[in-house]
Tab-separated table of C-alpha atoms and ligand atoms in Angstrom:
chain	number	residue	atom	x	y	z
A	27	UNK	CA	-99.422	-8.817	-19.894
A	28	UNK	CA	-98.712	-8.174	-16.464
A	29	UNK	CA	-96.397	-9.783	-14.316
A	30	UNK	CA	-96.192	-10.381	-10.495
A	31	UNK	CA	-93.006	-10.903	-9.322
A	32	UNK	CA	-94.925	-12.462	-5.996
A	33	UNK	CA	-96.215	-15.278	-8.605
A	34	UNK	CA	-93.376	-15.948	-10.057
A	35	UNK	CA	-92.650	-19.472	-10.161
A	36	UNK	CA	-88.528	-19.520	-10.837
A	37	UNK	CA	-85.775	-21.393	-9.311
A	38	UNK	CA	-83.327	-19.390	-10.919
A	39	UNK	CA	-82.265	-16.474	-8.662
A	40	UNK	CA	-81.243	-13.389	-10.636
A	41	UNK	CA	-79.497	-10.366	-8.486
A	42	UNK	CA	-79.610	-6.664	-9.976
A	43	UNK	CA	-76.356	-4.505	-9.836
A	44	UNK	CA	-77.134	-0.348	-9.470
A	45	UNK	CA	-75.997	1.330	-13.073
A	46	UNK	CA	-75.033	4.669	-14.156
A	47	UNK	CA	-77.204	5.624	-17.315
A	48	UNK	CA	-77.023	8.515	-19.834
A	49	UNK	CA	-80.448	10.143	-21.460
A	50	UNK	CA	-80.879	12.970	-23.635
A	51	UNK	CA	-84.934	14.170	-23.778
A	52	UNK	CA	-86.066	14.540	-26.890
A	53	UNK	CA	-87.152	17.415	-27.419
A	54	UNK	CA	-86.442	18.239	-30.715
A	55	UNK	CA	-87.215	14.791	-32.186
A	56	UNK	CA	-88.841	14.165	-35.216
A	57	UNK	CA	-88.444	12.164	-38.477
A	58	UNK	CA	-86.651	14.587	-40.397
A	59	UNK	CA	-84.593	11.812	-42.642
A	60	UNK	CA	-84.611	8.472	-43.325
A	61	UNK	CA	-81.396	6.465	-42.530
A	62	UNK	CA	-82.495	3.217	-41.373
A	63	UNK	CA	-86.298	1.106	-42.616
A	64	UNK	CA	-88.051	2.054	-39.760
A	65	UNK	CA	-88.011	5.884	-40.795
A	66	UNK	CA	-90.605	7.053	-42.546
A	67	UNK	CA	-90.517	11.247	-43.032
A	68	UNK	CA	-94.052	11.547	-43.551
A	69	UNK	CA	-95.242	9.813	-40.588
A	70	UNK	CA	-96.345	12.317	-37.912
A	71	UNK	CA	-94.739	12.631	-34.942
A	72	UNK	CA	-96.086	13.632	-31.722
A	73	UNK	CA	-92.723	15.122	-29.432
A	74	UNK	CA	-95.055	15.631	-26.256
A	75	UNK	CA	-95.984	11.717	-26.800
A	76	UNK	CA	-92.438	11.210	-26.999
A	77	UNK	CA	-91.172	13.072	-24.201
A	78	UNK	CA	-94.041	11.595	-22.053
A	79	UNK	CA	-92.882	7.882	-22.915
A	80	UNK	CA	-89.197	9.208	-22.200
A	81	UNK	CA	-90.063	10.296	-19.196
A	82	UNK	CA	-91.789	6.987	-18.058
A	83	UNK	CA	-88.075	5.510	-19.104
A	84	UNK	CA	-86.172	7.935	-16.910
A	85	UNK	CA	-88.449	7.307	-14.058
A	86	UNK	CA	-88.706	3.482	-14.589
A	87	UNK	CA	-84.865	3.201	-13.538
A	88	UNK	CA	-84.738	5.918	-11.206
A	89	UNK	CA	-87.620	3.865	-9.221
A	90	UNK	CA	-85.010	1.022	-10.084
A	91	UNK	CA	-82.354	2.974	-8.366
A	92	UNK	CA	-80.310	3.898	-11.020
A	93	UNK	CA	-77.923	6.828	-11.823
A	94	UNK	CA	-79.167	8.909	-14.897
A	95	UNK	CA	-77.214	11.923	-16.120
A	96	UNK	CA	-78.995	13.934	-18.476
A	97	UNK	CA	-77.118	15.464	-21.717
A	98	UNK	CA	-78.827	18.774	-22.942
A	99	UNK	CA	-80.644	18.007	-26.266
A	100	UNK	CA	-79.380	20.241	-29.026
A	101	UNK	CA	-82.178	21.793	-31.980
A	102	UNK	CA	-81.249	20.193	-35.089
A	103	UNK	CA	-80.062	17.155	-34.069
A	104	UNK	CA	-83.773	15.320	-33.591
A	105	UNK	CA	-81.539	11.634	-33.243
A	106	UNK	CA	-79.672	12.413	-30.028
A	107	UNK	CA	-82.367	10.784	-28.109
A	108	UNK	CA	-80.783	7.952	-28.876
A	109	UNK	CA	-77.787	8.382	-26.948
A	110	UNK	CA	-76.557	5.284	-26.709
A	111	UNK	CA	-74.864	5.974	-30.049
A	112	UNK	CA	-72.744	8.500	-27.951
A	113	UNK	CA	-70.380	6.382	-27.962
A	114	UNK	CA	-68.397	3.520	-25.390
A	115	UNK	CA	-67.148	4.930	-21.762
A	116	UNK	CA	-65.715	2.102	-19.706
A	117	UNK	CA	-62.745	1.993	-17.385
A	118	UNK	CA	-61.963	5.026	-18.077
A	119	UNK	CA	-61.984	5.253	-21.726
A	120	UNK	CA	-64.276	7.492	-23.508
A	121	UNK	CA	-64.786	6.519	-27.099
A	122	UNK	CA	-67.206	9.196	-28.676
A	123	UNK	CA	-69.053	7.907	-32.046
A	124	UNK	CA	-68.320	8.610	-35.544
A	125	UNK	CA	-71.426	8.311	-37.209
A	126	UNK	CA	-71.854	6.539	-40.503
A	127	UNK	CA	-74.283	9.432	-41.777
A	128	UNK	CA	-73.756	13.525	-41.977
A	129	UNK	CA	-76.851	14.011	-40.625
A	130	UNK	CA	-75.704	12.845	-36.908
A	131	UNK	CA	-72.122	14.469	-36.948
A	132	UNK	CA	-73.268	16.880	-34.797
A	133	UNK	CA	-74.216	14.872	-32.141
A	134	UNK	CA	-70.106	13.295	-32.104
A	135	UNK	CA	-69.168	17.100	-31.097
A	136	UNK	CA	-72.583	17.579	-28.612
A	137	UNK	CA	-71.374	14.043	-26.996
A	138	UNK	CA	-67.572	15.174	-26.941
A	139	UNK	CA	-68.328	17.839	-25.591
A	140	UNK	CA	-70.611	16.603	-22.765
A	141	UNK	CA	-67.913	13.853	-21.953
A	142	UNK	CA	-65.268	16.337	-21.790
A	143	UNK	CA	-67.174	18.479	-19.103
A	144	UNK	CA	-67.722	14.713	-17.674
A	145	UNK	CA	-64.082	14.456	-17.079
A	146	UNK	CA	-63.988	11.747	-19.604
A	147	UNK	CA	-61.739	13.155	-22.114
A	148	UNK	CA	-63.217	11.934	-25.361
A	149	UNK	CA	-60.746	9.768	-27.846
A	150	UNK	CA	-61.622	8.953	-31.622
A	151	UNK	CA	-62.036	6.282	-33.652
A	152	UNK	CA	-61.245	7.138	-37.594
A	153	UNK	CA	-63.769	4.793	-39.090
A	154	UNK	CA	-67.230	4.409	-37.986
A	155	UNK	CA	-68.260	3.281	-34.881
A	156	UNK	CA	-72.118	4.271	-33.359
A	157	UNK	CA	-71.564	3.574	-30.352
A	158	UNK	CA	-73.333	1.395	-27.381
A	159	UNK	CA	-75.414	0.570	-30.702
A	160	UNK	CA	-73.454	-2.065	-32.043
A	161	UNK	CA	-70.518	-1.910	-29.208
A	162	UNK	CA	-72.332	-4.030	-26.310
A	163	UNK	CA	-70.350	-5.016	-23.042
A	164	UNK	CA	-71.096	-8.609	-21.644
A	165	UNK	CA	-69.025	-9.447	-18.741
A	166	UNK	CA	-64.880	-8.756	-19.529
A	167	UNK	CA	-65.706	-8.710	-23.827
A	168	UNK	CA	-67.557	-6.502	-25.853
A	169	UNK	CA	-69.586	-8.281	-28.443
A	170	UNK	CA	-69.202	-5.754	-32.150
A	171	UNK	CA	-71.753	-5.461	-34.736
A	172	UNK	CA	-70.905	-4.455	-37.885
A	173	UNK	CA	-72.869	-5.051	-41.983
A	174	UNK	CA	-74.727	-1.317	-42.118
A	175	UNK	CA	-73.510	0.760	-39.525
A	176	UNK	CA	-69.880	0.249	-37.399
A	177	UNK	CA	-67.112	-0.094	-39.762
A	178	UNK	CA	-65.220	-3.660	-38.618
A	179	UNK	CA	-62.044	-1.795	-38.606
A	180	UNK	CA	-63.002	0.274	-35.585
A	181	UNK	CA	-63.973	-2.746	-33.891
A	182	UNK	CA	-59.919	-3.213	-33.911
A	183	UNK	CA	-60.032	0.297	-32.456
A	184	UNK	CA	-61.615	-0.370	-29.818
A	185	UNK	CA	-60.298	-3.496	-28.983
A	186	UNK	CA	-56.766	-1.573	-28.646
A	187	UNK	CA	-58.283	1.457	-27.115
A	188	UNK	CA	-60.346	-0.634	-24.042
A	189	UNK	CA	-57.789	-3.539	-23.943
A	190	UNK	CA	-60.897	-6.005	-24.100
A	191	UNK	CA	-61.421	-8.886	-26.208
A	192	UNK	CA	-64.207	-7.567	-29.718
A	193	UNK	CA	-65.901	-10.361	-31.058
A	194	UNK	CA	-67.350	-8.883	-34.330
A	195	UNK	CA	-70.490	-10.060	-35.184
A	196	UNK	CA	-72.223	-9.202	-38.646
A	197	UNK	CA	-75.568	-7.821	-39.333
A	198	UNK	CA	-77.743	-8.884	-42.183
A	199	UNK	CA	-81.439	-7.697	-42.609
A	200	UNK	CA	-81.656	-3.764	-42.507
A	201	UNK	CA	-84.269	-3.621	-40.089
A	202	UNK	CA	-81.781	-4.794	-37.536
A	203	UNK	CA	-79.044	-2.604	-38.480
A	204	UNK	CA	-77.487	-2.100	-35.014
A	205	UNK	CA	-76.666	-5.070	-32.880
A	206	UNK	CA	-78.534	-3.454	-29.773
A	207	UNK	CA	-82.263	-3.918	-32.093
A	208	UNK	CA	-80.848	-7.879	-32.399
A	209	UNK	CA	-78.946	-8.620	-29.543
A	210	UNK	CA	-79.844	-8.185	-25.795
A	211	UNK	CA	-77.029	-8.391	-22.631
A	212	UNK	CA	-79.273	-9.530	-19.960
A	213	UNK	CA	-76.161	-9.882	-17.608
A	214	UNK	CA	-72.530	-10.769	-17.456
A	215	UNK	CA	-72.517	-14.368	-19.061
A	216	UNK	CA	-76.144	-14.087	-20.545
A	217	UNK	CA	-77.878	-12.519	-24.328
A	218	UNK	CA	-81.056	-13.190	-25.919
A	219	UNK	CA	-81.057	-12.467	-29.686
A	220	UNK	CA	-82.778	-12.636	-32.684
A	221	UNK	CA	-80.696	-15.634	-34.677
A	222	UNK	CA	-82.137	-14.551	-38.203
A	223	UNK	CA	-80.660	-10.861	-38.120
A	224	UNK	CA	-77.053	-12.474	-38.277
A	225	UNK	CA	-74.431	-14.136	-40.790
A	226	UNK	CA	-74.288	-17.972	-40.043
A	227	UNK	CA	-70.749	-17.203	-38.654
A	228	UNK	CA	-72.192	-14.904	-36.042
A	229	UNK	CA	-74.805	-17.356	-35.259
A	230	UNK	CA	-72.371	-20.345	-34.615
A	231	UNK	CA	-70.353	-17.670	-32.771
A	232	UNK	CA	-72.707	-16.719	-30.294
A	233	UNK	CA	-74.132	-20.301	-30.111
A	234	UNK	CA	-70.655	-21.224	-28.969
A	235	UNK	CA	-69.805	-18.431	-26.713
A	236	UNK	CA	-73.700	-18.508	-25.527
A	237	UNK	CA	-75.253	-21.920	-25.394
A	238	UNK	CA	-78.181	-20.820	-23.018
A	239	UNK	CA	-79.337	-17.650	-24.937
A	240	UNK	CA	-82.844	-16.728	-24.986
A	241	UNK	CA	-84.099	-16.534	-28.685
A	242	UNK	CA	-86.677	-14.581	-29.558
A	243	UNK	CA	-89.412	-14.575	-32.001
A	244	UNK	CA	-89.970	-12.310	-35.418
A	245	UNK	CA	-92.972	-11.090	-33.187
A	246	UNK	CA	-91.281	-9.741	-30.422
A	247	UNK	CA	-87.805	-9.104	-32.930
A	248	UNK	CA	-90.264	-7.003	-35.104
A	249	UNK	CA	-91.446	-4.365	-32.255
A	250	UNK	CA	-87.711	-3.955	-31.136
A	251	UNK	CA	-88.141	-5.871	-28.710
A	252	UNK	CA	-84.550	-6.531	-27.936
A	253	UNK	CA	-83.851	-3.306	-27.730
A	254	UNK	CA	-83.987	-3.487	-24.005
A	255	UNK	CA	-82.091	-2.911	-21.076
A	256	UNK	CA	-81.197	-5.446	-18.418
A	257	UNK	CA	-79.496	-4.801	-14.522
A	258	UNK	CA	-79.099	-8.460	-14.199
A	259	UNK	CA	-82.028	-8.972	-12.854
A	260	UNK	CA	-85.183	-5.819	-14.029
A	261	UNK	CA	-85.021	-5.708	-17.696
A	262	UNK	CA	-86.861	-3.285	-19.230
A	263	UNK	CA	-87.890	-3.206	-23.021
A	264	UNK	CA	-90.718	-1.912	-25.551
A	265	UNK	CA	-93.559	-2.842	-23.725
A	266	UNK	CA	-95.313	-4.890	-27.019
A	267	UNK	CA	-92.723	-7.425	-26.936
A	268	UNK	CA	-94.877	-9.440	-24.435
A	269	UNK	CA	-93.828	-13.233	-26.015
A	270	UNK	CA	-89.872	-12.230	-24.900
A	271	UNK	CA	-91.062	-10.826	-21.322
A	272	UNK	CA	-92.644	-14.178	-20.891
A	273	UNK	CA	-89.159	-15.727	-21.904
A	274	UNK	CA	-87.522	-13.462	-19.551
A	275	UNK	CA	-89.675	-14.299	-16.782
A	276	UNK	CA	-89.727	-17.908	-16.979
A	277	UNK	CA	-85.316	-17.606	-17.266
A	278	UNK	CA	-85.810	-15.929	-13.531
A	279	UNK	CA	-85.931	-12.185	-14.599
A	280	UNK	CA	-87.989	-9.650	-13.867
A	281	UNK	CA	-89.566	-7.774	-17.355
A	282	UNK	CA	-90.471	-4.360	-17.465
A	283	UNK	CA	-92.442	-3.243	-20.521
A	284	UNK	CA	-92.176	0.724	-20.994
A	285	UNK	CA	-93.937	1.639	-24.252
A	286	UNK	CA	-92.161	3.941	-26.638
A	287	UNK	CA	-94.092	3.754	-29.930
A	288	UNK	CA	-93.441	7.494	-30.248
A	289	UNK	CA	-89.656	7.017	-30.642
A	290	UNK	CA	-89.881	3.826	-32.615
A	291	UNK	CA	-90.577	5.979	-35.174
A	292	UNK	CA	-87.127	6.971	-35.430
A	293	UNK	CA	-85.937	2.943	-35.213
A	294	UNK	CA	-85.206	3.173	-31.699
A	295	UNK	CA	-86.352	1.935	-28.541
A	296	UNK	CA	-85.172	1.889	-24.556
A	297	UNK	CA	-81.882	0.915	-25.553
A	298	UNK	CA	-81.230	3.094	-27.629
A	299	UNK	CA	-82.297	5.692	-25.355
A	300	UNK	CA	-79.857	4.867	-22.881
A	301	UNK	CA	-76.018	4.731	-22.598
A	302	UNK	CA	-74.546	2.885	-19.759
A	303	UNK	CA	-71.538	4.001	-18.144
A	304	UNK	CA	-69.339	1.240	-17.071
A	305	UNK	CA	-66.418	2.284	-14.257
B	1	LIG	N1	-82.578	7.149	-36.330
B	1	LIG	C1	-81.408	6.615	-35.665
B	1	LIG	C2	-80.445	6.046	-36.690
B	1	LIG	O1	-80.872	5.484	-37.666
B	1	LIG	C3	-81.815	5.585	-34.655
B	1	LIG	C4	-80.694	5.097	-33.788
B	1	LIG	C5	-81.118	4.035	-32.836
B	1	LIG	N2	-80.120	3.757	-31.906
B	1	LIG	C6	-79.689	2.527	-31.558
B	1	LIG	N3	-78.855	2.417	-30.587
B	1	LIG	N4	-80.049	1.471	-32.242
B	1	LIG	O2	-79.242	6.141	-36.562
């Protein structure tokens, strides 16, 4: 569905904030391995398609006006499209990923190194942590995911290494297997999430520290759909999840769908595809 922002019938006023993203294109993708449900190796995959839908991404927040740097995509290394796995760069700290599997190692020394020529001198974590995939930034705390891919042990890492309060949150069903495909920040003091893909502990923790979350359907949950990203007031996210734009719209914001089917393929969507530097 489309939607006017002219039409829009909201009383709450939502204000965007300009953002510094990260991108790599992805031209090498493809489905080589499968590390998380949504891969499937012998499902075709079409990289112009991809790179077309990328492209649409990269120009959707450009026309937002929006920073994006662009890391060079290395052969080999078909996941680094999804860079927010990178890893975490705010105030000054550069946390680069340690990924869970040996098939995305090289993309910890093709992010270093990019960070590094950044002027972000890159630190490490010594147990797993993917990155701006289960390390998302609301306001002053970063909420942590952790259950199939970030070890809860870095989350203490990173807690000491940003000087920010981690709440750790745990995962349960594999499909959502990094907090950013269960868990939206739609700005500083506001989330929408998918309550099912958590413990009962995370649930009553974000219920507390959230009481006006937007929840979303297994509809919307099962496309990715909260896989999105938000500048307080455009959010953009897989363009099937049309029952959580409607959500969005009627909470004041303004949805964006962008569709990425292509790179869904690899369980990843426009979050995924973007890191967000925070100064
Ligand atoms: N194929 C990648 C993996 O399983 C997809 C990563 C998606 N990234 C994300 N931020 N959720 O690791």
């Amino acid at each position: 569905m489309t939607i006017s922002p002219d039409v829009a019938a909201v009383s709450t006023s939502r204000s965007q904030r300009a953002r510094h993203y990260v991108m790599t294109r992805p031209t090498f993708f493809t489905v080589a391995y499968a590390i998380n449900p949504w891969m499937d190796t012998t499902t075709p995959v079409d990289v112009e398609r991809a790179v077309a839908q990328w492209e649409t991404l990269r120009a959707t927040y450009s026309t937002l006006g929006h920073t994006v740097d662009l890391v060079d995509p290395v052969p080999g290394l078909p996941d680094m499209v999804y860079a927010a796995n990178a890893g975490l760069i705010i105030n000054g700290t550069a946390i680069v990923a340690r990924f869970k599997h040996a098939e995305r190692d090289g993309e910890s020394v093709a992010y270093a190194t990019w960070m590094d020529r950044r002027g972000h001198a890159p630190v490490s974590t010594f147990h797993v942590n993917e990155g701006q995939g289960d390390l998302l930034v609301v306001g002053s705390m970063i909420l942590a995911g952790t259950g199939f891919r970030t070890d809860p042990r870095a989350h203490a890492e990173v807690a000491a290494l940003t000087g920010m309060p981690v709440i750790s949150l745990e995962l349960v069903d594999p499909r959502f297997y990094h907090l950013d495909t269960a868990l939206a920040v739609l700005d500083d003091t506001t989330i929408a999430y998918y309550p099912p893909a958590f413990t009962d502990r995370a649930r009553a923790q974000l219920q507390q520290l959230f009481p006006d979350a937007i929840e979303v359907s297994s509809t919307d949950a099962y496309v990715l759909g909260l896989n999105a990203v938000s500048d307080g007031k455009h959010v953009v996210h897989p363009a099937q999840a049309t029952g959580f734009a409607e959500q969005l719209y009627h909470a004041g914001f303004h949805p964006i769908g962008v569709d990425l089917s292509e790179l869904l393929k690899g369980g990843g969507s426009v979050k995924c595809c973007t890191l967000e530097v925070f100064s």
